[in-house]
Amino acid sequence: MRAKKLLAATMAAVMTLSLAACGGSGSSESTEAAKEKVYKIGICQALEHPALDAATKGFKEACEEKFGKDKVEFEVKSAQGEQTMCTTIINNFVSSEKDLILANATQPLQVAAQATSTIPILGTSVTDFGTALGIDDWKGTTGVNISGTSDLAPIDQQEDMLKELLPDAKKVGILFCSAESNSRYQAELFEEALKEDGIEYKEYTVADSNDIQSVTTTAASECDALYIPTDNTMADNTANVKNICLPKKVPVIAGEEGICKGCGIATLSISYYDLGYRAGEMAYDVLVGGKDISSMPVETAPKVTKKYNKEICDDLGIKIPDDYEAIEAE
């Protein structure tokens, strides 16, 4: 009997420590102590891009408002699209015992998930957490030290946009980087929508930026229109896509506003600033409010907006309905 009691006490202690590692139990004493602490947060951004930059900005501003500017310190690093650099950054965050890690985009999220099971991790600008983390039976929460905000816009509505603006398109090319699992996830959803409407499609994938010139040229030669999902590799090379597609009069429907601004005609836009801001609020809930991150649902953008690229639409002679907003030129 004494052995059983000892085992029970030991298990209770382990469970208490586990809860603390995932953000605390939320007792009033721990919450008061948390408010006096200066929190150190590591931010790993996959690469420098307007959408990801906006998410980082929103996260930092939310944290400064919630914690207080003097109560939070950030270390912001860009992996510049490199897996090795991303791993180095995340490992440094872990070894320096950051209080929380913000993983801005899928690659940093995957690396952080492998690097630590105790430091709270918030992902943002991640399309599908289930795919990114290899969770087959996705229910909206991870069950581990991870939560965050997803940038997945309604794919079926993006396909509706293509039909609305390009009713004569007979064959659609789906262009994305094969190394980005979330891009494939979006591509498959878009293909399902096209299949339901009887529209022919074909995938065109690049392994990295070196393939974009040749693959995009082939896609633009074989298709009436292209769809590019939210994809970091393509987002970093929109000028190349535009220089190929525009002379061939091949319109591009984009998965997000940054890609649309560079080479697309229209997109169903979300605010990456808002996604990052909400992740910042979640960071406060975990570190100060004591919420269990493992049971916090991953959240999506509260609203979407139809937007179009006026310059490219004018060049292609595409008429845009009144319920679309023009993307502001820089």
C-alpha positions as YAML, in Angstrom:
chain: A
units: angstrom
residues:
- id: 1
  name: MET
  ca: [0.00, 0.00, 0.00]
- id: 2
  name: ARG
  ca: [2.81, 2.41, 0.89]
- id: 3
  name: ALA
  ca: [4.46, 1.61, -2.45]
- id: 4
  name: LYS
  ca: [1.25, 2.44, -4.29]
- id: 5
  name: LYS
  ca: [0.94, 5.74, -2.42]
- id: 6
  name: LEU
  ca: [4.55, 6.60, -3.23]
- id: 7
  name: LEU
  ca: [3.96, 5.82, -6.91]
- id: 8
  name: ALA
  ca: [0.83, 7.95, -6.97]
- id: 9
  name: ALA
  ca: [2.67, 10.86, -5.36]
- id: 10
  name: THR
  ca: [5.50, 10.55, -7.86]
- id: 11
  name: MET
  ca: [3.08, 10.53, -10.82]
- id: 12
  name: ALA
  ca: [1.28, 13.59, -9.46]
- id: 13
  name: ALA
  ca: [4.59, 15.44, -9.19]
- id: 14
  name: VAL
  ca: [5.52, 14.53, -12.76]
- id: 15
  name: MET
  ca: [2.14, 15.71, -14.06]
- id: 16
  name: THR
  ca: [2.52, 19.00, -12.19]
- id: 17
  name: LEU
  ca: [5.94, 19.57, -13.75]
- id: 18
  name: SER
  ca: [4.57, 18.71, -17.19]
- id: 19
  name: LEU
  ca: [1.80, 21.27, -16.85]
- id: 20
  name: ALA
  ca: [4.31, 23.89, -15.77]
- id: 21
  name: ALA
  ca: [6.42, 23.16, -18.84]
- id: 22
  name: CYS
  ca: [3.41, 23.73, -21.09]
- id: 23
  name: GLY
  ca: [2.60, 27.12, -19.66]
- id: 24
  name: GLY
  ca: [1.59, 26.73, -16.04]
- id: 25
  name: SER
  ca: [-1.51, 25.79, -14.13]
- id: 26
  name: GLY
  ca: [-2.89, 29.31, -13.78]
- id: 27
  name: SER
  ca: [-2.83, 29.69, -9.96]
- id: 28
  name: SER
  ca: [-3.13, 33.23, -8.62]
- id: 29
  name: GLU
  ca: [0.29, 33.03, -6.97]
- id: 30
  name: SER
  ca: [2.05, 31.92, -10.14]
- id: 31
  name: THR
  ca: [0.13, 34.52, -12.19]
- id: 32
  name: GLU
  ca: [1.26, 37.36, -9.90]
- id: 33
  name: ALA
  ca: [4.87, 36.18, -10.10]
- id: 34
  name: ALA
  ca: [4.56, 35.88, -13.87]
- id: 35
  name: LYS
  ca: [3.53, 39.53, -14.17]
- id: 36
  name: GLU
  ca: [6.82, 40.63, -12.58]
- id: 37
  name: LYS
  ca: [9.01, 38.55, -14.85]
- id: 38
  name: VAL
  ca: [10.75, 39.76, -18.03]
- id: 39
  name: TYR
  ca: [9.95, 37.17, -20.68]
- id: 40
  name: LYS
  ca: [12.43, 36.19, -23.36]
- id: 41
  name: ILE
  ca: [10.84, 35.15, -26.65]
- id: 42
  name: GLY
  ca: [12.67, 33.79, -29.67]
- id: 43
  name: ILE
  ca: [11.15, 34.49, -33.09]
- id: 44
  name: CYS
  ca: [12.29, 32.39, -36.04]
- id: 45
  name: GLN
  ca: [10.93, 33.62, -39.38]
- id: 46
  name: ALA
  ca: [11.38, 31.35, -42.40]
- id: 47
  name: LEU
  ca: [12.47, 34.22, -44.66]
- id: 48
  name: GLU
  ca: [11.96, 37.92, -45.18]
- id: 49
  name: HIS
  ca: [8.66, 38.44, -46.99]
- id: 50
  name: PRO
  ca: [5.87, 41.04, -46.55]
- id: 51
  name: ALA
  ca: [3.33, 38.51, -45.22]
- id: 52
  name: LEU
  ca: [5.73, 36.95, -42.71]
- id: 53
  name: ASP
  ca: [7.10, 40.37, -41.76]
- id: 54
  name: ALA
  ca: [3.55, 41.52, -41.00]
- id: 55
  name: ALA
  ca: [2.92, 38.48, -38.80]
- id: 56
  name: THR
  ca: [6.09, 39.11, -36.80]
- id: 57
  name: LYS
  ca: [5.17, 42.77, -36.40]
- id: 58
  name: GLY
  ca: [1.67, 41.91, -35.19]
- id: 59
  name: PHE
  ca: [3.03, 39.37, -32.71]
- id: 60
  name: LYS
  ca: [5.55, 41.78, -31.22]
- id: 61
  name: GLU
  ca: [3.04, 44.61, -30.90]
- id: 62
  name: ALA
  ca: [0.47, 42.38, -29.21]
- id: 63
  name: CYS
  ca: [3.08, 41.12, -26.76]
- id: 64
  name: GLU
  ca: [4.24, 44.63, -25.93]
- id: 65
  name: GLU
  ca: [0.66, 45.72, -25.31]
- id: 66
  name: LYS
  ca: [-0.24, 42.68, -23.20]
- id: 67
  name: PHE
  ca: [2.99, 42.11, -21.25]
- id: 68
  name: GLY
  ca: [4.26, 45.71, -21.25]
- id: 69
  name: LYS
  ca: [7.27, 46.82, -23.31]
- id: 70
  name: ASP
  ca: [9.61, 46.44, -20.36]
- id: 71
  name: LYS
  ca: [8.39, 42.92, -19.59]
- id: 72
  name: VAL
  ca: [9.23, 41.18, -22.86]
- id: 73
  name: GLU
  ca: [12.44, 40.81, -24.86]
- id: 74
  name: PHE
  ca: [12.56, 39.49, -28.43]
- id: 75
  name: GLU
  ca: [15.31, 37.82, -30.37]
- id: 76
  name: VAL
  ca: [14.22, 37.88, -34.02]
- id: 77
  name: LYS
  ca: [16.05, 35.76, -36.57]
- id: 78
  name: SER
  ca: [15.42, 35.01, -40.26]
- id: 79
  name: ALA
  ca: [16.35, 31.57, -41.57]
- id: 80
  name: GLN
  ca: [16.57, 33.04, -45.09]
- id: 81
  name: GLY
  ca: [14.76, 30.02, -46.45]
- id: 82
  name: GLU
  ca: [17.53, 27.64, -45.35]
- id: 83
  name: GLN
  ca: [16.78, 24.48, -43.36]
- id: 84
  name: THR
  ca: [20.25, 24.41, -41.77]
- id: 85
  name: MET
  ca: [20.03, 28.02, -40.64]
- id: 86
  name: CYS
  ca: [16.54, 27.43, -39.27]
- id: 87
  name: THR
  ca: [17.79, 24.49, -37.22]
- id: 88
  name: THR
  ca: [20.69, 26.53, -35.84]
- id: 89
  name: ILE
  ca: [18.38, 29.38, -34.82]
- id: 90
  name: ILE
  ca: [15.86, 27.14, -33.08]
- id: 91
  name: ASN
  ca: [18.57, 25.15, -31.28]
- id: 92
  name: ASN
  ca: [20.07, 28.40, -29.99]
- id: 93
  name: PHE
  ca: [16.66, 29.43, -28.67]
- id: 94
  name: VAL
  ca: [16.33, 26.12, -26.86]
- id: 95
  name: SER
  ca: [19.85, 26.17, -25.40]
- id: 96
  name: SER
  ca: [19.37, 29.75, -24.17]
- id: 97
  name: GLU
  ca: [16.11, 28.63, -22.50]
- id: 98
  name: LYS
  ca: [13.70, 31.04, -24.10]
- id: 99
  name: ASP
  ca: [10.35, 31.28, -22.36]
- id: 100
  name: LEU
  ca: [8.50, 30.84, -25.65]
- id: 101
  name: ILE
  ca: [9.29, 30.36, -29.35]
- id: 102
  name: LEU
  ca: [7.31, 31.92, -32.19]
- id: 103
  name: ALA
  ca: [7.72, 29.82, -35.33]
- id: 104
  name: ASN
  ca: [6.75, 32.04, -38.26]
- id: 105
  name: ALA
  ca: [5.91, 29.63, -41.13]
- id: 106
  name: THR
  ca: [5.87, 25.87, -41.50]
- id: 107
  name: GLN
  ca: [9.59, 25.09, -41.59]
- id: 108
  name: PRO
  ca: [10.39, 26.83, -38.28]
- id: 109
  name: LEU
  ca: [7.37, 25.13, -36.70]
- id: 110
  name: GLN
  ca: [8.55, 21.68, -37.77]
- id: 111
  name: VAL
  ca: [12.11, 22.33, -36.59]
- id: 112
  name: ALA
  ca: [10.94, 23.73, -33.24]
- id: 113
  name: ALA
  ca: [8.64, 20.74, -32.68]
- id: 114
  name: GLN
  ca: [11.64, 18.44, -33.08]
- id: 115
  name: ALA
  ca: [13.90, 20.59, -30.91]
- id: 116
  name: THR
  ca: [11.85, 20.90, -27.72]
- id: 117
  name: SER
  ca: [8.87, 19.27, -26.02]
- id: 118
  name: THR
  ca: [8.86, 21.64, -23.03]
- id: 119
  name: ILE
  ca: [9.25, 25.24, -24.26]
- id: 120
  name: PRO
  ca: [5.86, 26.56, -25.47]
- id: 121
  name: ILE
  ca: [5.79, 26.98, -29.26]
- id: 122
  name: LEU
  ca: [3.33, 29.17, -31.15]
- id: 123
  name: GLY
  ca: [3.18, 28.85, -34.90]
- id: 124
  name: THR
  ca: [1.86, 31.54, -37.21]
- id: 125
  name: SER
  ca: [1.60, 31.81, -41.01]
- id: 126
  name: VAL
  ca: [1.20, 28.02, -40.99]
- id: 127
  name: THR
  ca: [-1.44, 26.70, -43.35]
- id: 128
  name: ASP
  ca: [-2.24, 23.31, -41.83]
- id: 129
  name: PHE
  ca: [-0.86, 22.33, -38.43]
- id: 130
  name: GLY
  ca: [-2.00, 18.73, -38.79]
- id: 131
  name: THR
  ca: [0.00, 18.23, -41.99]
- id: 132
  name: ALA
  ca: [3.00, 20.19, -40.72]
- id: 133
  name: LEU
  ca: [3.22, 18.15, -37.51]
- id: 134
  name: GLY
  ca: [2.24, 14.79, -38.96]
- id: 135
  name: ILE
  ca: [-0.99, 14.55, -36.97]
- id: 136
  name: ASP
  ca: [-3.29, 12.27, -38.96]
- id: 137
  name: ASP
  ca: [-6.44, 12.62, -36.86]
- id: 138
  name: TRP
  ca: [-6.44, 16.42, -36.67]
- id: 139
  name: LYS
  ca: [-9.04, 17.80, -34.25]
- id: 140
  name: GLY
  ca: [-7.86, 21.40, -33.93]
- id: 141
  name: THR
  ca: [-5.48, 21.01, -30.99]
- id: 142
  name: THR
  ca: [-2.02, 19.43, -30.97]
- id: 143
  name: GLY
  ca: [-1.98, 17.74, -27.55]
- id: 144
  name: VAL
  ca: [1.64, 18.86, -27.11]
- id: 145
  name: ASN
  ca: [3.52, 22.10, -26.41]
- id: 146
  name: ILE
  ca: [2.28, 23.75, -29.62]
- id: 147
  name: SER
  ca: [-0.60, 25.95, -30.80]
- id: 148
  name: GLY
  ca: [-0.92, 29.08, -32.92]
- id: 149
  name: THR
  ca: [-2.68, 30.70, -35.88]
- id: 150
  name: SER
  ca: [-3.26, 29.31, -39.36]
- id: 151
  name: ASP
  ca: [-3.21, 31.31, -42.60]
- id: 152
  name: LEU
  ca: [-5.48, 28.90, -44.46]
- id: 153
  name: ALA
  ca: [-8.08, 30.81, -46.47]
- id: 154
  name: PRO
  ca: [-11.17, 28.96, -47.78]
- id: 155
  name: ILE
  ca: [-9.78, 27.07, -50.78]
- id: 156
  name: ASP
  ca: [-13.20, 26.42, -52.31]
- id: 157
  name: GLN
  ca: [-13.84, 30.17, -52.36]
- id: 158
  name: GLN
  ca: [-10.51, 30.71, -54.15]
- id: 159
  name: GLU
  ca: [-11.64, 28.23, -56.79]
- id: 160
  name: ASP
  ca: [-14.96, 30.09, -57.03]
- id: 161
  name: MET
  ca: [-12.92, 33.24, -57.66]
- id: 162
  name: LEU
  ca: [-11.14, 31.58, -60.58]
- id: 163
  name: LYS
  ca: [-14.47, 30.53, -62.12]
- id: 164
  name: GLU
  ca: [-15.92, 34.00, -61.62]
- id: 165
  name: LEU
  ca: [-13.02, 35.92, -63.17]
- id: 166
  name: LEU
  ca: [-11.88, 33.35, -65.75]
- id: 167
  name: PRO
  ca: [-15.01, 31.52, -66.91]
- id: 168
  name: ASP
  ca: [-13.36, 30.41, -70.18]
- id: 169
  name: ALA
  ca: [-10.39, 28.70, -68.52]
- id: 170
  name: LYS
  ca: [-10.34, 25.05, -69.62]
- id: 171
  name: LYS
  ca: [-7.08, 23.89, -68.03]
- id: 172
  name: VAL
  ca: [-5.57, 25.19, -64.80]
- id: 173
  name: GLY
  ca: [-1.98, 24.71, -63.70]
- id: 174
  name: ILE
  ca: [-1.28, 24.29, -59.97]
- id: 175
  name: LEU
  ca: [2.18, 25.74, -59.35]
- id: 176
  name: PHE
  ca: [4.00, 25.24, -56.03]
- id: 177
  name: CYS
  ca: [7.16, 24.04, -54.29]
- id: 178
  name: SER
  ca: [7.14, 20.30, -53.63]
- id: 179
  name: ALA
  ca: [9.30, 20.77, -50.52]
- id: 180
  name: GLU
  ca: [6.52, 22.70, -48.75]
- id: 181
  name: SER
  ca: [3.97, 20.25, -47.33]
- id: 182
  name: ASN
  ca: [1.36, 22.92, -46.66]
- id: 183
  name: SER
  ca: [1.48, 24.02, -50.30]
- id: 184
  name: ARG
  ca: [0.67, 20.47, -51.40]
- id: 185
  name: TYR
  ca: [-2.21, 20.39, -48.92]
- id: 186
  name: GLN
  ca: [-3.72, 23.54, -50.47]
- id: 187
  name: ALA
  ca: [-3.06, 22.27, -54.00]
- id: 188
  name: GLU
  ca: [-4.97, 19.07, -53.31]
- id: 189
  name: LEU
  ca: [-7.95, 20.97, -51.91]
- id: 190
  name: PHE
  ca: [-7.96, 23.26, -54.95]
- id: 191
  name: GLU
  ca: [-7.77, 20.25, -57.26]
- id: 192
  name: GLU
  ca: [-10.77, 18.68, -55.53]
- id: 193
  name: ALA
  ca: [-12.78, 21.85, -56.14]
- id: 194
  name: LEU
  ca: [-11.73, 21.94, -59.80]
- id: 195
  name: LYS
  ca: [-12.62, 18.28, -60.23]
- id: 196
  name: GLU
  ca: [-16.11, 18.87, -58.83]
- id: 197
  name: ASP
  ca: [-16.63, 21.59, -61.46]
- id: 198
  name: GLY
  ca: [-15.24, 19.47, -64.28]
- id: 199
  name: ILE
  ca: [-12.22, 21.72, -64.90]
- id: 200
  name: GLU
  ca: [-9.02, 20.04, -66.13]
- id: 201
  name: TYR
  ca: [-5.87, 20.66, -64.07]
- id: 202
  name: LYS
  ca: [-2.23, 19.65, -63.85]
- id: 203
  name: GLU
  ca: [0.38, 20.02, -61.10]
- id: 204
  name: TYR
  ca: [3.65, 21.82, -61.79]
- id: 205
  name: THR
  ca: [6.12, 21.57, -58.92]
- id: 206
  name: VAL
  ca: [9.53, 23.11, -58.29]
- id: 207
  name: ALA
  ca: [12.10, 21.64, -55.93]
- id: 208
  name: ASP
  ca: [13.54, 25.09, -55.18]
- id: 209
  name: SER
  ca: [13.88, 28.54, -56.73]
- id: 210
  name: ASN
  ca: [16.27, 27.23, -59.40]
- id: 211
  name: ASP
  ca: [13.38, 25.39, -61.08]
- id: 212
  name: ILE
  ca: [10.96, 28.29, -61.26]
- id: 213
  name: GLN
  ca: [11.99, 29.64, -64.67]
- id: 214
  name: SER
  ca: [11.66, 26.35, -66.54]
- id: 215
  name: VAL
  ca: [8.64, 24.94, -64.68]
- id: 216
  name: THR
  ca: [6.63, 28.17, -64.88]
- id: 217
  name: THR
  ca: [7.43, 28.51, -68.58]
- id: 218
  name: THR
  ca: [6.07, 25.01, -69.20]
- id: 219
  name: ALA
  ca: [2.98, 25.65, -67.09]
- id: 220
  name: ALA
  ca: [2.20, 28.94, -68.83]
- id: 221
  name: SER
  ca: [2.59, 27.26, -72.23]
- id: 222
  name: GLU
  ca: [0.20, 24.42, -71.42]
- id: 223
  name: CYS
  ca: [-2.52, 26.10, -69.32]
- id: 224
  name: ASP
  ca: [-5.13, 28.85, -69.57]
- id: 225
  name: ALA
  ca: [-4.58, 29.99, -65.96]
- id: 226
  name: LEU
  ca: [-2.43, 29.18, -62.94]
- id: 227
  name: TYR
  ca: [-3.12, 28.83, -59.24]
- id: 228
  name: ILE
  ca: [-0.30, 29.43, -56.74]
- id: 229
  name: PRO
  ca: [-1.15, 28.54, -53.12]
- id: 230
  name: THR
  ca: [0.41, 30.17, -50.07]
- id: 231
  name: ASP
  ca: [4.00, 29.10, -50.73]
- id: 232
  name: ASN
  ca: [7.19, 30.71, -49.39]
- id: 233
  name: THR
  ca: [9.37, 29.71, -52.36]
- id: 234
  name: MET
  ca: [6.93, 31.12, -54.90]
- id: 235
  name: ALA
  ca: [6.32, 34.21, -52.77]
- id: 236
  name: ASP
  ca: [10.04, 34.96, -52.92]
- id: 237
  name: ASN
  ca: [10.08, 34.72, -56.74]
- id: 238
  name: THR
  ca: [6.94, 36.48, -57.95]
- id: 239
  name: ALA
  ca: [8.87, 38.74, -60.35]
- id: 240
  name: ASN
  ca: [10.04, 35.67, -62.27]
- id: 241
  name: VAL
  ca: [6.50, 34.32, -62.49]
- id: 242
  name: LYS
  ca: [5.14, 37.67, -63.67]
- id: 243
  name: ASN
  ca: [7.81, 38.04, -66.34]
- id: 244
  name: ILE
  ca: [6.84, 34.67, -67.76]
- id: 245
  name: CYS
  ca: [3.05, 34.69, -67.39]
- id: 246
  name: LEU
  ca: [2.19, 38.28, -68.31]
- id: 247
  name: PRO
  ca: [3.65, 38.21, -71.86]
- id: 248
  name: LYS
  ca: [1.85, 34.90, -72.44]
- id: 249
  name: LYS
  ca: [-1.43, 36.41, -71.17]
- id: 250
  name: VAL
  ca: [-1.79, 33.68, -68.54]
- id: 251
  name: PRO
  ca: [-3.54, 34.97, -65.38]
- id: 252
  name: VAL
  ca: [-2.58, 33.78, -61.89]
- id: 253
  name: ILE
  ca: [-4.96, 33.28, -58.96]
- id: 254
  name: ALA
  ca: [-2.91, 33.62, -55.77]
- id: 255
  name: GLY
  ca: [-3.27, 32.05, -52.35]
- id: 256
  name: GLU
  ca: [-2.30, 35.24, -50.52]
- id: 257
  name: GLU
  ca: [-1.95, 38.97, -51.07]
- id: 258
  name: GLY
  ca: [1.86, 39.14, -51.30]
- id: 259
  name: ILE
  ca: [1.94, 36.69, -54.20]
- id: 260
  name: CYS
  ca: [-0.99, 38.44, -55.85]
- id: 261
  name: LYS
  ca: [0.74, 41.80, -55.60]
- id: 262
  name: GLY
  ca: [3.77, 40.33, -57.34]
- id: 263
  name: CYS
  ca: [2.25, 38.25, -60.12]
- id: 264
  name: GLY
  ca: [-1.46, 37.54, -59.63]
- id: 265
  name: ILE
  ca: [-4.78, 38.96, -60.70]
- id: 266
  name: ALA
  ca: [-6.77, 38.22, -57.55]
- id: 267
  name: THR
  ca: [-6.70, 36.56, -54.13]
- id: 268
  name: LEU
  ca: [-8.83, 35.88, -51.12]
- id: 269
  name: SER
  ca: [-6.85, 37.96, -48.66]
- id: 270
  name: ILE
  ca: [-6.28, 37.59, -44.94]
- id: 271
  name: SER
  ca: [-4.36, 39.87, -42.60]
- id: 272
  name: TYR
  ca: [-1.03, 38.37, -41.56]
- id: 273
  name: TYR
  ca: [-0.66, 41.21, -39.08]
- id: 274
  name: ASP
  ca: [-3.88, 40.07, -37.40]
- id: 275
  name: LEU
  ca: [-2.68, 36.45, -37.37]
- id: 276
  name: GLY
  ca: [0.54, 37.47, -35.67]
- id: 277
  name: TYR
  ca: [-1.28, 39.76, -33.27]
- id: 278
  name: ARG
  ca: [-3.58, 36.96, -32.17]
- id: 279
  name: ALA
  ca: [-0.55, 34.70, -31.64]
- id: 280
  name: GLY
  ca: [0.87, 37.42, -29.39]
- id: 281
  name: GLU
  ca: [-2.29, 37.42, -27.32]
- id: 282
  name: MET
  ca: [-2.03, 33.65, -27.07]
- id: 283
  name: ALA
  ca: [1.56, 34.00, -25.82]
- id: 284
  name: TYR
  ca: [0.32, 36.15, -22.95]
- id: 285
  name: ASP
  ca: [-2.43, 33.64, -22.16]
- id: 286
  name: VAL
  ca: [0.16, 30.87, -21.92]
- id: 287
  name: LEU
  ca: [2.98, 32.63, -20.07]
- id: 288
  name: VAL
  ca: [0.99, 34.87, -17.75]
- id: 289
  name: GLY
  ca: [-2.54, 33.46, -17.80]
- id: 290
  name: GLY
  ca: [-1.34, 29.90, -17.25]
- id: 291
  name: LYS
  ca: [-3.33, 28.36, -20.10]
- id: 292
  name: ASP
  ca: [-2.41, 24.85, -21.19]
- id: 293
  name: ILE
  ca: [-1.02, 25.32, -24.69]
- id: 294
  name: SER
  ca: [-1.59, 21.68, -25.59]
- id: 295
  name: SER
  ca: [-5.36, 22.16, -25.42]
- id: 296
  name: MET
  ca: [-5.52, 25.64, -27.02]
- id: 297
  name: PRO
  ca: [-7.24, 25.38, -30.44]
- id: 298
  name: VAL
  ca: [-5.31, 26.56, -33.48]
- id: 299
  name: GLU
  ca: [-7.12, 29.66, -34.78]
- id: 300
  name: THR
  ca: [-7.70, 30.98, -38.29]
- id: 301
  name: ALA
  ca: [-8.15, 34.47, -39.72]
- id: 302
  name: PRO
  ca: [-11.42, 36.06, -38.56]
- id: 303
  name: LYS
  ca: [-12.25, 37.43, -42.01]
- id: 304
  name: VAL
  ca: [-11.25, 37.23, -45.67]
- id: 305
  name: THR
  ca: [-11.41, 39.89, -48.37]
- id: 306
  name: LYS
  ca: [-11.56, 39.63, -52.16]
- id: 307
  name: LYS
  ca: [-8.67, 41.63, -53.56]
- id: 308
  name: TYR
  ca: [-7.23, 42.20, -57.03]
- id: 309
  name: ASN
  ca: [-4.10, 43.50, -58.72]
- id: 310
  name: LYS
  ca: [-5.32, 46.42, -60.83]
- id: 311
  name: GLU
  ca: [-2.17, 46.75, -62.93]
- id: 312
  name: ILE
  ca: [-2.10, 43.14, -64.09]
- id: 313
  name: CYS
  ca: [-5.87, 42.95, -64.54]
- id: 314
  name: ASP
  ca: [-5.75, 46.05, -66.76]
- id: 315
  name: ASP
  ca: [-2.88, 44.58, -68.78]
- id: 316
  name: LEU
  ca: [-4.85, 41.36, -69.33]
- id: 317
  name: GLY
  ca: [-8.18, 43.10, -69.92]
- id: 318
  name: ILE
  ca: [-9.88, 41.34, -67.01]
- id: 319
  name: LYS
  ca: [-12.96, 43.07, -65.61]
- id: 320
  name: ILE
  ca: [-13.25, 42.90, -61.84]
- id: 321
  name: PRO
  ca: [-16.63, 42.89, -59.99]
- id: 322
  name: ASP
  ca: [-17.45, 45.70, -57.59]
- id: 323
  name: ASP
  ca: [-17.08, 43.55, -54.45]
- id: 324
  name: TYR
  ca: [-13.30, 43.26, -54.91]
- id: 325
  name: GLU
  ca: [-10.82, 45.67, -53.32]
- id: 326
  name: ALA
  ca: [-7.75, 46.88, -55.19]
- id: 327
  name: ILE
  ca: [-4.43, 45.94, -53.61]
- id: 328
  name: GLU
  ca: [-2.67, 49.14, -52.65]
- id: 329
  name: ALA
  ca: [0.49, 49.84, -54.64]
- id: 330
  name: GLU
  ca: [3.66, 50.46, -52.67]
...
